[in-house]
Structure formats: C-alpha cells, structure tokens
PDB file of C-alpha atoms in Angstrom:
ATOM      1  CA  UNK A   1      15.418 -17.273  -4.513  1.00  0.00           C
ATOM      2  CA  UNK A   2      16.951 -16.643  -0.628  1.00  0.00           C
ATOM      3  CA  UNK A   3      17.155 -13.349   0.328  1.00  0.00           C
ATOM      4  CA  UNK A   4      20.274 -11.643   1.251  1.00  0.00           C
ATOM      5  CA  UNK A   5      20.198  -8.224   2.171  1.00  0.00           C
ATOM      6  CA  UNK A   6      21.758  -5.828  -0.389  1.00  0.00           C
ATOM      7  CA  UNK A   7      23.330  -8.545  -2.346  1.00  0.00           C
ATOM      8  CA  UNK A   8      22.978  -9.137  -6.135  1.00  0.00           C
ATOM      9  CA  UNK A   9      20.860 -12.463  -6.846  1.00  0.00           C
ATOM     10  CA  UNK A  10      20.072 -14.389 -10.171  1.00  0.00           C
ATOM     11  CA  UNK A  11      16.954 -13.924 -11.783  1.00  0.00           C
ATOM     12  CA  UNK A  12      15.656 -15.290 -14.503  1.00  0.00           C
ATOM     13  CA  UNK A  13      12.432 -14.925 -16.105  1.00  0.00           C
ATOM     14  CA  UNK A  14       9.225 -17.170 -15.654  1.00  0.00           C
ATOM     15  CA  UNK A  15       7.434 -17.508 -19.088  1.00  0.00           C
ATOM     16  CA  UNK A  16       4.857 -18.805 -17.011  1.00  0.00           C
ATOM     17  CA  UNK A  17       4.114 -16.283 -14.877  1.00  0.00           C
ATOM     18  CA  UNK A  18       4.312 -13.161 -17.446  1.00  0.00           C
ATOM     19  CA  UNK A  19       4.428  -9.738 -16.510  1.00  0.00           C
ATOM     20  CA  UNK A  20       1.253  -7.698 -16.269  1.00  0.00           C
ATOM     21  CA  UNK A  21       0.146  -4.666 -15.709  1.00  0.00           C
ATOM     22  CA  UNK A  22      -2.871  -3.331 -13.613  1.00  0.00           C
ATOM     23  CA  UNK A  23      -4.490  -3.366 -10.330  1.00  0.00           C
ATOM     24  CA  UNK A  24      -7.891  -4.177  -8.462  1.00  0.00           C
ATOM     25  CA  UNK A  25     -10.482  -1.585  -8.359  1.00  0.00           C
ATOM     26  CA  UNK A  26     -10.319  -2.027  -4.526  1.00  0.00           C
ATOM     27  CA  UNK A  27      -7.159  -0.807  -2.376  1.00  0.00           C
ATOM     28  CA  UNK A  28      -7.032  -0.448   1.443  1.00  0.00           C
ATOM     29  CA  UNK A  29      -5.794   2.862   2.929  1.00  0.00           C
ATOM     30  CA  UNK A  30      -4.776   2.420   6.632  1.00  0.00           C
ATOM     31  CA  UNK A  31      -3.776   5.436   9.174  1.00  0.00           C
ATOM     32  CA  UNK A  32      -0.504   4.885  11.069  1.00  0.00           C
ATOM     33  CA  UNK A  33      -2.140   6.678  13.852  1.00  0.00           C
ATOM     34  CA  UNK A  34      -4.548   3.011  13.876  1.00  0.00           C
ATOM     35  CA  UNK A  35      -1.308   0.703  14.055  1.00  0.00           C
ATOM     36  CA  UNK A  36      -0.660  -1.480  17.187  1.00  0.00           C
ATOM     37  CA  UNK A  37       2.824  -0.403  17.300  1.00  0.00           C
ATOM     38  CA  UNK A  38       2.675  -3.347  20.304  1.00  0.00           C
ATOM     39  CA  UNK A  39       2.217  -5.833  18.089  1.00  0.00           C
ATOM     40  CA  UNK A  40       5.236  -7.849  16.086  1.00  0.00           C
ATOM     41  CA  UNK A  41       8.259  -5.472  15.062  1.00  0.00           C
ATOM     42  CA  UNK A  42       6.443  -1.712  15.534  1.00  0.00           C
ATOM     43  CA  UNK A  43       3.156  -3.220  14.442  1.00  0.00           C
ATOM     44  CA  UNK A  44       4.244  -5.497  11.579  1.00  0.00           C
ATOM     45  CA  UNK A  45       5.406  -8.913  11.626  1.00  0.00           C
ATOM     46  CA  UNK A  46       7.915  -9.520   8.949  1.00  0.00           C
ATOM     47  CA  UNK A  47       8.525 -12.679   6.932  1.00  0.00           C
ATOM     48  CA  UNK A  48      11.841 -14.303   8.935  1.00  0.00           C
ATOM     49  CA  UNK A  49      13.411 -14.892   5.705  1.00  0.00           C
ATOM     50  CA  UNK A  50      12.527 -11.800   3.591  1.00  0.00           C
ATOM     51  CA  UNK A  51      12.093  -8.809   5.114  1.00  0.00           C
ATOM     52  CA  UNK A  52       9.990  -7.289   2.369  1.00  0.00           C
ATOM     53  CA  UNK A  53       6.744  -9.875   2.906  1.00  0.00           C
ATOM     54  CA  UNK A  54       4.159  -8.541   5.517  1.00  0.00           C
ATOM     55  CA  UNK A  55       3.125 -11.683   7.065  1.00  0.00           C
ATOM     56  CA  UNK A  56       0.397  -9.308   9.442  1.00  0.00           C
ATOM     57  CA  UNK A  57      -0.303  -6.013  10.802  1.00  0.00           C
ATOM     58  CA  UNK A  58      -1.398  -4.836  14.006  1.00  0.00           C
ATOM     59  CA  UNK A  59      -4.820  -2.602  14.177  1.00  0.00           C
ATOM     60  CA  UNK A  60      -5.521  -0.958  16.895  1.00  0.00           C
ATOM     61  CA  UNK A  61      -9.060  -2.055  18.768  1.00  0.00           C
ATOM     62  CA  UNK A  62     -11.974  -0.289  17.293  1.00  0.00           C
ATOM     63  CA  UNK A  63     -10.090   0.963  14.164  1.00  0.00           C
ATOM     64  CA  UNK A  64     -10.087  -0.780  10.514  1.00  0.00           C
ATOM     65  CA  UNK A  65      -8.490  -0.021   7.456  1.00  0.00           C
ATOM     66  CA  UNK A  66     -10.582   2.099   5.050  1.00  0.00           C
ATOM     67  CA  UNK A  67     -11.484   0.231   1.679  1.00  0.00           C
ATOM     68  CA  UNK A  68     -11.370   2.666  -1.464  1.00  0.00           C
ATOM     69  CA  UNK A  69     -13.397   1.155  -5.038  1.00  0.00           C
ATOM     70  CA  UNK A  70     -13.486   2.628  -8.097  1.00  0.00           C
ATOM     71  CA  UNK A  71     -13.808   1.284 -11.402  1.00  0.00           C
ATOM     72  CA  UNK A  72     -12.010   0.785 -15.075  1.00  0.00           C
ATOM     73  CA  UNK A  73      -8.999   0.023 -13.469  1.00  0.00           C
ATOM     74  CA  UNK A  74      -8.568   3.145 -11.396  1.00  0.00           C
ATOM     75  CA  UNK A  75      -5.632   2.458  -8.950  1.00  0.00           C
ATOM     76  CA  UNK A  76      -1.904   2.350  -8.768  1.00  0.00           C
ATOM     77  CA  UNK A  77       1.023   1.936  -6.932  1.00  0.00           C
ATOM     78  CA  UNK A  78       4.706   3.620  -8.240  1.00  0.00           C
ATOM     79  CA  UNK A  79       7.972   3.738  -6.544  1.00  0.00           C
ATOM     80  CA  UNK A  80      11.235   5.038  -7.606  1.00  0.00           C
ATOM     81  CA  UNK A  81      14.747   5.021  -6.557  1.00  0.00           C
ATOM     82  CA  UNK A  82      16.056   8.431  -4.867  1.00  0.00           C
ATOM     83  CA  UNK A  83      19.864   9.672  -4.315  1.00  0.00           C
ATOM     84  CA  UNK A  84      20.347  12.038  -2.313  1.00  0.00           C
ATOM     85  CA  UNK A  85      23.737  13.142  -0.615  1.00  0.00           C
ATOM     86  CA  UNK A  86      24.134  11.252   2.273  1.00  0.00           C
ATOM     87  CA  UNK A  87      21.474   8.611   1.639  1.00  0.00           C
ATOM     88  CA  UNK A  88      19.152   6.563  -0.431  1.00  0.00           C
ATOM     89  CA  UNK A  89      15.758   4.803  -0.623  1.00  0.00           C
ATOM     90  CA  UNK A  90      12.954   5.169  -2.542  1.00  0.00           C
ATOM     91  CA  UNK A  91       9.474   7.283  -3.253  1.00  0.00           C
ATOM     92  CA  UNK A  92       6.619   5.230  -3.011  1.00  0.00           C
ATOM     93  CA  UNK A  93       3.775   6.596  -4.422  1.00  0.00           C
ATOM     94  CA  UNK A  94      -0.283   5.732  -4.578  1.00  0.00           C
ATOM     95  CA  UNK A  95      -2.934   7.022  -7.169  1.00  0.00           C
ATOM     96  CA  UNK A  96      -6.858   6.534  -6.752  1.00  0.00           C
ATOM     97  CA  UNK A  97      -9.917   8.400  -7.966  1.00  0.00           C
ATOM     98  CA  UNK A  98     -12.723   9.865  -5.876  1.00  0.00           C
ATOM     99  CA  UNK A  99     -16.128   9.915  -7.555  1.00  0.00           C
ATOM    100  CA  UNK A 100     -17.546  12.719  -6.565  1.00  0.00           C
ATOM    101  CA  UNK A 101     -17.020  16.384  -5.033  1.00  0.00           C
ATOM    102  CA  UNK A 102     -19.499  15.791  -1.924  1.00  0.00           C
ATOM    103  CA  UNK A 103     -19.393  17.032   1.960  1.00  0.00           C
ATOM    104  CA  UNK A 104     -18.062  13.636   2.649  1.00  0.00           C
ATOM    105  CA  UNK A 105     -14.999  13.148   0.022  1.00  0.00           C
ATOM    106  CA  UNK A 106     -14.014  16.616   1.098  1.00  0.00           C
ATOM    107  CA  UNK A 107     -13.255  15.487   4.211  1.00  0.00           C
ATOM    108  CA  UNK A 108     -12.186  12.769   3.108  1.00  0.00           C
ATOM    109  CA  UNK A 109      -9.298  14.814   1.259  1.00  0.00           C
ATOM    110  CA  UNK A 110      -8.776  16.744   4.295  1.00  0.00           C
ATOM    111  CA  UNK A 111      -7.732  13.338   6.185  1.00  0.00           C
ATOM    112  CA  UNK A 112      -5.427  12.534   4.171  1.00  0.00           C
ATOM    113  CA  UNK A 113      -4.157  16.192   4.025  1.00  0.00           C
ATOM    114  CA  UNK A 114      -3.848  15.868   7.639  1.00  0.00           C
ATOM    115  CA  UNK A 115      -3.273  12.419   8.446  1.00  0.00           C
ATOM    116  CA  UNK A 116      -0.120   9.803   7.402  1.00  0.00           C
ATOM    117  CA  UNK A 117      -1.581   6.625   5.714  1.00  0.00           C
ATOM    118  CA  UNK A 118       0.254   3.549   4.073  1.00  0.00           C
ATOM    119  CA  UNK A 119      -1.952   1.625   1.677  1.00  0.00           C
ATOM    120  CA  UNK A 120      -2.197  -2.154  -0.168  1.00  0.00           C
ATOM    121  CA  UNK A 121      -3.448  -2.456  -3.479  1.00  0.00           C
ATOM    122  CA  UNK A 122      -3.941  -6.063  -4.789  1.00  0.00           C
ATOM    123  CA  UNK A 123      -1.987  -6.127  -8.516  1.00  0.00           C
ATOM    124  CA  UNK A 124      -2.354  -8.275 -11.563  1.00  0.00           C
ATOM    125  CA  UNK A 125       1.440  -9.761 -10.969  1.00  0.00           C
ATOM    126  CA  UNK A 126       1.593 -12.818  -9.759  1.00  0.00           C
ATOM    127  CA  UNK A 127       4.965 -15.032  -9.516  1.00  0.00           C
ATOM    128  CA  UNK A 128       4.673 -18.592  -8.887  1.00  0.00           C
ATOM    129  CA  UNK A 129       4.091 -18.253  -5.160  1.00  0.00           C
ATOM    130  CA  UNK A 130       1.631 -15.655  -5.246  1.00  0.00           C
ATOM    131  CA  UNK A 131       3.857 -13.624  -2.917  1.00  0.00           C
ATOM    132  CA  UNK A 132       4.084 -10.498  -5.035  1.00  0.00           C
ATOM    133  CA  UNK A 133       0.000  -9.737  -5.344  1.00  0.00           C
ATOM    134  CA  UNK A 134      -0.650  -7.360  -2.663  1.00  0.00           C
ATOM    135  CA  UNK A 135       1.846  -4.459  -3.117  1.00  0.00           C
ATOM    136  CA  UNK A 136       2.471  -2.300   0.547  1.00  0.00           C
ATOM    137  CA  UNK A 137       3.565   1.100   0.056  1.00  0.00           C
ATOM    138  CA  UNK A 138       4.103   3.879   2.979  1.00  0.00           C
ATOM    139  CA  UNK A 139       4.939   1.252   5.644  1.00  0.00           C
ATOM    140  CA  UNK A 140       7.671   3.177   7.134  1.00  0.00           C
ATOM    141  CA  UNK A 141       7.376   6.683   6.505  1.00  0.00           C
ATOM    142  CA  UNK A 142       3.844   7.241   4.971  1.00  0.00           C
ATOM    143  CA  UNK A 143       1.968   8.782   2.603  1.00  0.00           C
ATOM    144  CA  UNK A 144      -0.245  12.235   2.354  1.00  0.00           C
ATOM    145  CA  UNK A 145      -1.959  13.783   0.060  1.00  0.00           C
ATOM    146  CA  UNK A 146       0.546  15.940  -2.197  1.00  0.00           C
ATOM    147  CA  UNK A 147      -2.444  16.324  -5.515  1.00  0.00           C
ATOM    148  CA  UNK A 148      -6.241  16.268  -5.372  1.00  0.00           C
ATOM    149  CA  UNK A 149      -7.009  17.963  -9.191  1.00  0.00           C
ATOM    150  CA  UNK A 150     -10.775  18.351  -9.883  1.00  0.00           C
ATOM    151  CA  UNK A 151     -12.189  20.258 -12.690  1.00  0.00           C
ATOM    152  CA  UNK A 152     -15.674  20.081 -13.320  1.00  0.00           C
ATOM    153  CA  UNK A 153     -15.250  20.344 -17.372  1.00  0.00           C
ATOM    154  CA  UNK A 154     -12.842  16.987 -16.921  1.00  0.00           C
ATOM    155  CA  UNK A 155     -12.862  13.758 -16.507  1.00  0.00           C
ATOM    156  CA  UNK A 156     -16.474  13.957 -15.537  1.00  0.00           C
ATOM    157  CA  UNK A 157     -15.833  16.012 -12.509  1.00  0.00           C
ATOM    158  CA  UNK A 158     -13.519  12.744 -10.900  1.00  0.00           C
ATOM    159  CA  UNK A 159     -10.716  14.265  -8.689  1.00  0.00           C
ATOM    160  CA  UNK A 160      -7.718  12.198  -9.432  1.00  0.00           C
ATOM    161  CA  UNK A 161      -5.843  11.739  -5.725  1.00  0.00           C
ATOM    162  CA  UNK A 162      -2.043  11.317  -5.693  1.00  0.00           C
ATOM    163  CA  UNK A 163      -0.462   9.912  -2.140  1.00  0.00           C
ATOM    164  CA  UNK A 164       3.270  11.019  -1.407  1.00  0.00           C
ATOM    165  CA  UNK A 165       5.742  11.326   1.212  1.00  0.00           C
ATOM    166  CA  UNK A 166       6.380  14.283   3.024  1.00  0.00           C
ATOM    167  CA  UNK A 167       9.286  16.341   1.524  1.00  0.00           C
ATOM    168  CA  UNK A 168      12.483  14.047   1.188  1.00  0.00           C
ATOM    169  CA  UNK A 169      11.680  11.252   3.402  1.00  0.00           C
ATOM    170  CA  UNK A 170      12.265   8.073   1.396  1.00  0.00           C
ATOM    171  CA  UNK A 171      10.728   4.561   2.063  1.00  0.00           C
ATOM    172  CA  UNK A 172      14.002   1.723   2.730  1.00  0.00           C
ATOM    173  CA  UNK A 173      13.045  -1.073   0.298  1.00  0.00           C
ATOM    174  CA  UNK A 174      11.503  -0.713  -3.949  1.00  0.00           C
ATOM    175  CA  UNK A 175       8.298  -2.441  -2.946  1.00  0.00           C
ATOM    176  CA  UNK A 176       6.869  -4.161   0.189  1.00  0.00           C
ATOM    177  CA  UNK A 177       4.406  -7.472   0.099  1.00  0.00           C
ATOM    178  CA  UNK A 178       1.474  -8.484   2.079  1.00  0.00           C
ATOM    179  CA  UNK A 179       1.871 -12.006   2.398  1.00  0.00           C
ATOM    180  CA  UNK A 180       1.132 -15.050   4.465  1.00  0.00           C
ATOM    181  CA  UNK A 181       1.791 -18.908   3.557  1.00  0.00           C
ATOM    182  CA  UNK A 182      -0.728 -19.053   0.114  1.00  0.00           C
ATOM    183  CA  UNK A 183      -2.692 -16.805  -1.403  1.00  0.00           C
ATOM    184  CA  UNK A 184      -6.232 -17.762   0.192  1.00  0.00           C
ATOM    185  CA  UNK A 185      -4.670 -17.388   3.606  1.00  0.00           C
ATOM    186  CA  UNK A 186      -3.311 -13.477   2.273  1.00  0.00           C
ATOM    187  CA  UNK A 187      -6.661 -12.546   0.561  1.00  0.00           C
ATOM    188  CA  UNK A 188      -8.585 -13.795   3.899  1.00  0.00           C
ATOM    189  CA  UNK A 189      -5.618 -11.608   5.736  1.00  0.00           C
ATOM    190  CA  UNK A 190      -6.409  -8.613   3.666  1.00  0.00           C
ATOM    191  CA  UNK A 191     -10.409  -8.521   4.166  1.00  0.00           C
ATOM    192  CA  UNK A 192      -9.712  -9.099   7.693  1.00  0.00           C
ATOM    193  CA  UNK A 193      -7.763  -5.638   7.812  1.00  0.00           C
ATOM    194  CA  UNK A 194     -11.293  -3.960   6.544  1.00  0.00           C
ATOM    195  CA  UNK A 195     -13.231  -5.123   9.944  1.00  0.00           C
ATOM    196  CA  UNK A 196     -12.914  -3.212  12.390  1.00  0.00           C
ATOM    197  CA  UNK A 197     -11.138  -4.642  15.551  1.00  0.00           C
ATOM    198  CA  UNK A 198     -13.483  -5.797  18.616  1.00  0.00           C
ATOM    199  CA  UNK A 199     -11.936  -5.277  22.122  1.00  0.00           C
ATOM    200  CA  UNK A 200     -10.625  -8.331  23.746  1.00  0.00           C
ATOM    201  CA  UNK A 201     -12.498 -10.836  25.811  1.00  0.00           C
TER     202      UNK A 201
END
C-alpha cells in the first residue's frame, strides 16, 4: 500500500495475518530530555516513504532507554481520535504495572510525574511485513504520568500506571512504528535503544 498523506487508500483484509490482541511483557520508556535532537529529523529518522515508520532514534551519549517487565500480559498502548475547534490529532496513551510500592518505584513515579517520556511496546500484530510490531506512542508531544492507583487491599498491592499527554496537546498521526528493513534488523534496533550510549572515539 503507498502512502499518501491524508488520502483515503484501499484496504483489504489479510486472512493470513489475523488480528490479535496483546502485547510483550517488556516495553521501553525513553525521556525526550535523552533524544539527540541532532540526529535525523529532531532526533528521528523517518521512513522516506511513510512517515509513520521509525527507521532510528537518536540517544543522547551516556543515556539509554529504560526497559519496563511485568508479567500476564501487563502492557498496552491506546490512541484515540480528538476534535477540537480549530484542530485535530489524536491521544496516545500507555498502561504498565509497577510491582511493588518501594523507595525506588516511588521515584520512579515521580519521574514520570516530572519528566516527558514517549515509549515502544512490541504488540502481537503483525502484517505481512512485520512493520506494524513495535507500536511508538508520545513521539511528538509526550507522555506523563496522569494515574498511578495503588491500594494495598487490590490487585495485590500492584499500582496500575497510566501515561498521558499534558492537557489538550494531541499527537499528529493514530499510531507510529519502529521499523527498519525486516524484523530481525528492528528487534536488534530495539535492544540496542536499552544500552546505554558510549561517547565517541
């Protein structure tokens, strides 16, 4: 299918490649503050053809993106289309679960309280090219934390994380990709991200 921006395009569905639901226990939360914004377009390089596929992102030296694993299926990525009166886009948003109520997950909480974060959560969709895996959310205007709930009587005292954007600021496209030729070159991309950068030689 080629790309054309804004423009209604066939589709027709792939009985091969059926719809499913579900993510990783694994997703990658990365500060904006710890983007290259030298490197590509404002620290992303963009697939020339589709502007939606990630093809890399720039981390600053001696900064990583921060791996997040839970388990039973823990983790999800939502978006939703927004009107509002002299614009659109859509809300992007990011669920997770934190284990434990501990000195360090509180400040982990207060990070993302503080702190503007996009994140990439491999899903169990998969088209024929593999391009639609590794879901990006938060790319352009980020995400914070907007709901932390834990109750020690629930859910076995797991606080249940929800990732927003600030107040009305809307993200441009439904969904964004992290992609890059095939899907063993994208899944070594992504565990690449989780290193932290050395300085150049």
């Amino acid at each position: 299918m080629t790309y054309i921006c804004g423009e209604l395009q066939d589709y027709t569905y792939n009985c091969a490649f059926p719809e499913a639901g579900g993510a990783d226990e694994e997703l990658l939360l990365i500060q904006h503050n710890d983007i290259d914004r030298t490197a590509g377009q404002n620290g992303f390089t963009f697939n020339t053809t589709n502007p939606t596929i990630i093809e890399a992102i720039g981390i600053k030296v001696g900064k990583q993106a921060f791996a997040f694993k839970g388990k039973r299926n823990p983790n999800a990525v939502m978006s939703e289309p927004v009107e509002q009166d002299f614009s659109s886009g859509f809300q992007h948003g990011l669920m997770f679960n934190l284990y434990e109520v501990s000195p360090a997950t509180v400040e982990i909480l207060k990070s993302l309280q503080q702190n503007k974060v996009m994140g990439i959560l491999k899903t169990n969709q998969r088209n024929s090219t593999g391009n639609n895996i590794f879901k990006v959310v938060g790319r352009a205007v980020g995400l914070y934390l907007v709901e932390g709930t834990y109750n020690s009587a629930e859910n076995q005292g797991v606080v249940q994380v929800t990732l927003q954007p600030q107040g009305d600021l809307l993200e441009p496209n439904f969904m964004e990709f992290l992609f890059d030729t095939d899907i063993p070159t994208t899944v070594a991309l992504y565990e690449s991200l989780k290193e932290e950068v050395p300085p150049a030689e």
